[in-house]
PDB file of C-alpha atoms in Angstrom:
ATOM      1  CA  MET M   1      -0.013  -0.005  -0.013  1.00 61.00           C
ATOM      2  CA  ASN M   2       1.134   3.601  -0.663  1.00 79.00           C
ATOM      3  CA  SER M   3       0.762   4.540   2.966  1.00 88.00           C
ATOM      4  CA  ASP M   4       3.009   7.215   4.587  1.00 93.00           C
ATOM      5  CA  VAL M   5       2.063   6.286   8.166  1.00 93.00           C
ATOM      6  CA  ILE M   6       1.149   2.936   9.690  1.00 92.00           C
ATOM      7  CA  VAL M   7      -0.084   2.989  13.346  1.00 93.00           C
ATOM      8  CA  TYR M   8      -0.844   0.092  15.589  1.00 90.00           C
ATOM      9  CA  VAL M   9      -3.630   1.208  18.031  1.00 90.00           C
ATOM     10  CA  GLU M  10      -5.832  -0.277  20.690  1.00 86.00           C
ATOM     11  CA  ARG M  11      -9.643   0.171  20.333  1.00 83.00           C
ATOM     12  CA  ASN M  12      -9.851   2.921  23.004  1.00 86.00           C
ATOM     13  CA  ASP M  13      -6.869   4.812  21.367  1.00 91.00           C
ATOM     14  CA  PHE M  14      -9.173   6.291  18.562  1.00 91.00           C
ATOM     15  CA  GLU M  15     -12.623   7.525  17.929  1.00 92.00           C
ATOM     16  CA  THR M  16     -14.714   8.104  14.779  1.00 87.00           C
ATOM     17  CA  SER M  17     -17.077  10.884  14.016  1.00 88.00           C
ATOM     18  CA  ILE M  18     -19.421  11.825  11.156  1.00 83.00           C
ATOM     19  CA  GLU M  19     -20.205  15.225   9.876  1.00 83.00           C
ATOM     20  CA  ASN M  20     -23.534  15.486   8.180  1.00 80.00           C
ATOM     21  CA  ILE M  21     -23.308  17.924   5.209  1.00 77.00           C
ATOM     22  CA  ASN M  22     -26.806  17.502   3.976  1.00 76.00           C
ATOM     23  CA  ASP M  23     -29.499  14.792   3.629  1.00 74.00           C
ATOM     24  CA  HIS M  24     -27.407  12.847   1.058  1.00 71.00           C
ATOM     25  CA  PHE M  25     -23.844  13.418   2.021  1.00 74.00           C
ATOM     26  CA  SER M  26     -21.590  13.125   5.108  1.00 77.00           C
ATOM     27  CA  LYS M  27     -17.851  13.055   5.843  1.00 82.00           C
ATOM     28  CA  SER M  28     -16.271  10.635   8.252  1.00 87.00           C
ATOM     29  CA  TYR M  29     -13.269  11.367  10.431  1.00 91.00           C
ATOM     30  CA  LEU M  30     -10.962   9.312  12.605  1.00 92.00           C
ATOM     31  CA  LYS M  31      -9.233  10.785  15.561  1.00 95.00           C
ATOM     32  CA  ILE M  32      -6.187   8.880  17.028  1.00 95.00           C
ATOM     33  CA  LYS M  33      -5.910   9.915  20.610  1.00 96.00           C
ATOM     34  CA  SER M  34      -2.860   7.724  21.412  1.00 95.00           C
ATOM     35  CA  TYR M  35      -1.196   4.698  19.940  1.00 93.00           C
ATOM     36  CA  GLN M  36       0.641   1.486  20.848  1.00 90.00           C
ATOM     37  CA  LYS M  37       3.320   1.703  18.181  1.00 89.00           C
ATOM     38  CA  ILE M  38       4.206   3.591  14.997  1.00 92.00           C
ATOM     39  CA  ILE M  39       5.252   1.006  12.468  1.00 91.00           C
ATOM     40  CA  LYS M  40       6.012   3.372   9.685  1.00 89.00           C
ATOM     41  CA  ASN M  41       6.092   7.181   9.496  1.00 92.00           C
ATOM     42  CA  TYR M  42       7.420   8.898   6.243  1.00 91.00           C
ATOM     43  CA  SER M  43       5.487  12.108   7.029  1.00 90.00           C
ATOM     44  CA  ASP M  44       6.196  14.978   9.255  1.00 89.00           C
ATOM     45  CA  ILE M  45       2.530  15.718   9.660  1.00 91.00           C
ATOM     46  CA  LYS M  46       1.276  15.336  13.257  1.00 91.00           C
ATOM     47  CA  PHE M  47      -1.786  12.915  13.483  1.00 93.00           C
ATOM     48  CA  VAL M  48      -2.443  12.627  17.182  1.00 95.00           C
ATOM     49  CA  ASN M  49      -5.664  14.340  18.299  1.00 95.00           C
ATOM     50  CA  LYS M  50      -6.346  15.621  14.744  1.00 93.00           C
ATOM     51  CA  ASP M  51      -9.415  14.839  12.641  1.00 92.00           C
ATOM     52  CA  ILE M  52      -8.271  12.517   9.846  1.00 92.00           C
ATOM     53  CA  TYR M  53     -10.503  12.309   6.849  1.00 89.00           C
ATOM     54  CA  GLU M  54     -11.804   8.781   6.278  1.00 86.00           C
ATOM     55  CA  PRO M  55     -13.375   8.266   2.834  1.00 80.00           C
ATOM     56  CA  THR M  56     -16.182   5.845   2.228  1.00 68.00           C
ATOM     57  CA  GLY M  57     -15.791   2.676   0.302  1.00 53.00           C
ATOM     58  CA  LYS M  58     -14.979   2.561  -3.444  1.00 47.00           C
ATOM     59  CA  ASN M  59     -13.041   5.854  -3.407  1.00 48.00           C
ATOM     60  CA  ASP M  60      -9.530   4.455  -3.116  1.00 50.00           C
ATOM     61  CA  PHE M  61     -10.247   3.344   0.423  1.00 49.00           C
ATOM     62  CA  TYR M  62     -10.609  -0.170   1.751  1.00 52.00           C
ATOM     63  CA  ASN M  63     -13.624  -0.148   4.042  1.00 51.00           C
ATOM     64  CA  ASP M  64     -14.530  -2.315   7.064  1.00 52.00           C
ATOM     65  CA  SER M  65     -16.811  -4.618   5.074  1.00 52.00           C
ATOM     66  CA  GLU M  66     -14.008  -5.501   2.588  1.00 49.00           C
ATOM     67  CA  LEU M  67     -11.302  -6.059   5.218  1.00 53.00           C
ATOM     68  CA  ASN M  68     -12.991  -6.960   8.476  1.00 53.00           C
ATOM     69  CA  GLU M  69     -15.224  -9.893   7.699  1.00 53.00           C
ATOM     70  CA  GLY M  70     -18.341  -7.928   6.826  1.00 51.00           C
ATOM     71  CA  GLY M  71     -18.160  -5.135   9.195  1.00 49.00           C
ATOM     72  CA  CYS M  72     -21.332  -6.119  11.003  1.00 51.00           C
ATOM     73  CA  ASP M  73     -21.333  -7.013  14.724  1.00 52.00           C
ATOM     74  CA  VAL M  74     -23.866  -9.428  16.159  1.00 49.00           C
ATOM     75  CA  LEU M  75     -24.958  -9.215  19.776  1.00 50.00           C
ATOM     76  CA  GLY M  76     -22.239 -11.734  20.962  1.00 53.00           C
ATOM     77  CA  ASP M  77     -19.588  -9.643  19.381  1.00 56.00           C
ATOM     78  CA  ILE M  78     -20.818  -6.472  20.921  1.00 56.00           C
ATOM     79  CA  ILE M  79     -20.773  -8.004  24.381  1.00 57.00           C
ATOM     80  CA  GLU M  80     -17.391  -9.517  23.748  1.00 57.00           C
ATOM     81  CA  LEU M  81     -16.078  -6.083  22.638  1.00 56.00           C
ATOM     82  CA  GLN M  82     -16.646  -4.811  26.197  1.00 60.00           C
ATOM     83  CA  GLN M  83     -14.667  -7.634  27.704  1.00 62.00           C
ATOM     84  CA  LYS M  84     -11.609  -7.928  25.569  1.00 68.00           C
ATOM     85  CA  LYS M  85      -9.094  -5.565  24.010  1.00 72.00           C
ATOM     86  CA  TYR M  86      -9.057  -5.252  20.286  1.00 78.00           C
ATOM     87  CA  TYR M  87      -6.240  -3.753  18.136  1.00 83.00           C
ATOM     88  CA  SER M  88      -6.115  -2.144  14.817  1.00 86.00           C
ATOM     89  CA  LEU M  89      -3.681  -1.185  12.073  1.00 88.00           C
ATOM     90  CA  ILE M  90      -4.434   2.117  10.517  1.00 91.00           C
ATOM     91  CA  PHE M  91      -2.829   3.113   7.188  1.00 92.00           C
ATOM     92  CA  LEU M  92      -2.597   6.839   6.495  1.00 94.00           C
ATOM     93  CA  GLU M  93      -1.566   8.564   3.296  1.00 93.00           C
ATOM     94  CA  ARG M  94      -0.473  12.150   2.717  1.00 91.00           C
ATOM     95  CA  LYS M  95      -3.022  14.223   0.826  1.00 85.00           C
ATOM     96  CA  SER M  96      -1.602  17.696   0.204  1.00 84.00           C
ATOM     97  CA  ASN M  97      -0.780  19.004   3.740  1.00 86.00           C
ATOM     98  CA  ASN M  98      -2.979  16.515   5.490  1.00 89.00           C
ATOM     99  CA  LEU M  99      -3.281  12.826   6.132  1.00 91.00           C
ATOM    100  CA  GLY M 100      -6.217  10.667   5.128  1.00 91.00           C
ATOM    101  CA  VAL M 101      -7.042   7.142   6.021  1.00 91.00           C
ATOM    102  CA  LEU M 102      -6.138   4.562   3.416  1.00 88.00           C
ATOM    103  CA  ALA M 103      -7.177   1.460   5.300  1.00 86.00           C
ATOM    104  CA  HIS M 104      -8.319   0.497   8.787  1.00 86.00           C
ATOM    105  CA  ILE M 105      -7.799  -3.163   9.605  1.00 83.00           C
ATOM    106  CA  TRP M 106      -9.147  -4.766  12.800  1.00 79.00           C
ATOM    107  CA  ARG M 107      -9.926  -8.328  13.721  1.00 70.00           C
ATOM    108  CA  LYS M 108     -10.483 -10.244  16.857  1.00 67.00           C
ATOM    109  CA  ASP M 109      -8.116 -12.951  17.832  1.00 59.00           C
ATOM    110  CA  PHE M 110      -5.594 -11.887  15.137  1.00 65.00           C
ATOM    111  CA  ASN M 111      -1.761 -12.008  15.326  1.00 71.00           C
ATOM    112  CA  TYR M 112      -0.648  -8.523  14.412  1.00 75.00           C
ATOM    113  CA  GLU M 113       2.915  -9.179  15.271  1.00 77.00           C
ATOM    114  CA  THR M 114       3.331 -11.320  12.137  1.00 77.00           C
ATOM    115  CA  ILE M 115       2.036  -8.570  10.000  1.00 77.00           C
ATOM    116  CA  ILE M 116       4.172  -5.911  11.708  1.00 77.00           C
ATOM    117  CA  GLN M 117       7.247  -7.987  11.051  1.00 78.00           C
ATOM    118  CA  LYS M 118       6.338  -8.286   7.352  1.00 77.00           C
ATOM    119  CA  ILE M 119       5.866  -4.583   7.057  1.00 77.00           C
ATOM    120  CA  ASN M 120       9.191  -3.816   8.703  1.00 73.00           C
TER     121      ASN M 120
END
C-alpha cells in the first residue's frame, strides 16, 4: 500500500465521527488519541488528536466490510467487545498538507505481530 504512516492502536486509542453535510452526504473522520506503536512514518504531519478524513468505500479506500469480515457485529460480538481488548492497524496517506485514512484493519483474535514484522 502507498501509505505514509502505519499506526498500531488499541480500540480505545481512537474515535470516529461523522459530519452531516446535507441529507445525502456526510464526511467521516478518525481521531487517534494515542497509539501503541508507530510502524512506519514517512510524514512530518502530526496525526495525534487531529481529525483525519476517512473516505467511504469505493473511493480508493478499503472499508470495514471489505477487510474486516463484513463489518457487522452481532450481539455476541458487541458483548465481547466490552470484555476484551481489540487492536487495529491504521494506514494513513499524505493528501496535500493533511493525512487521510487509506485502510483501517481490525480483527478479533488476530496476530498483528506477524503482519508488523512483514511490514518492517
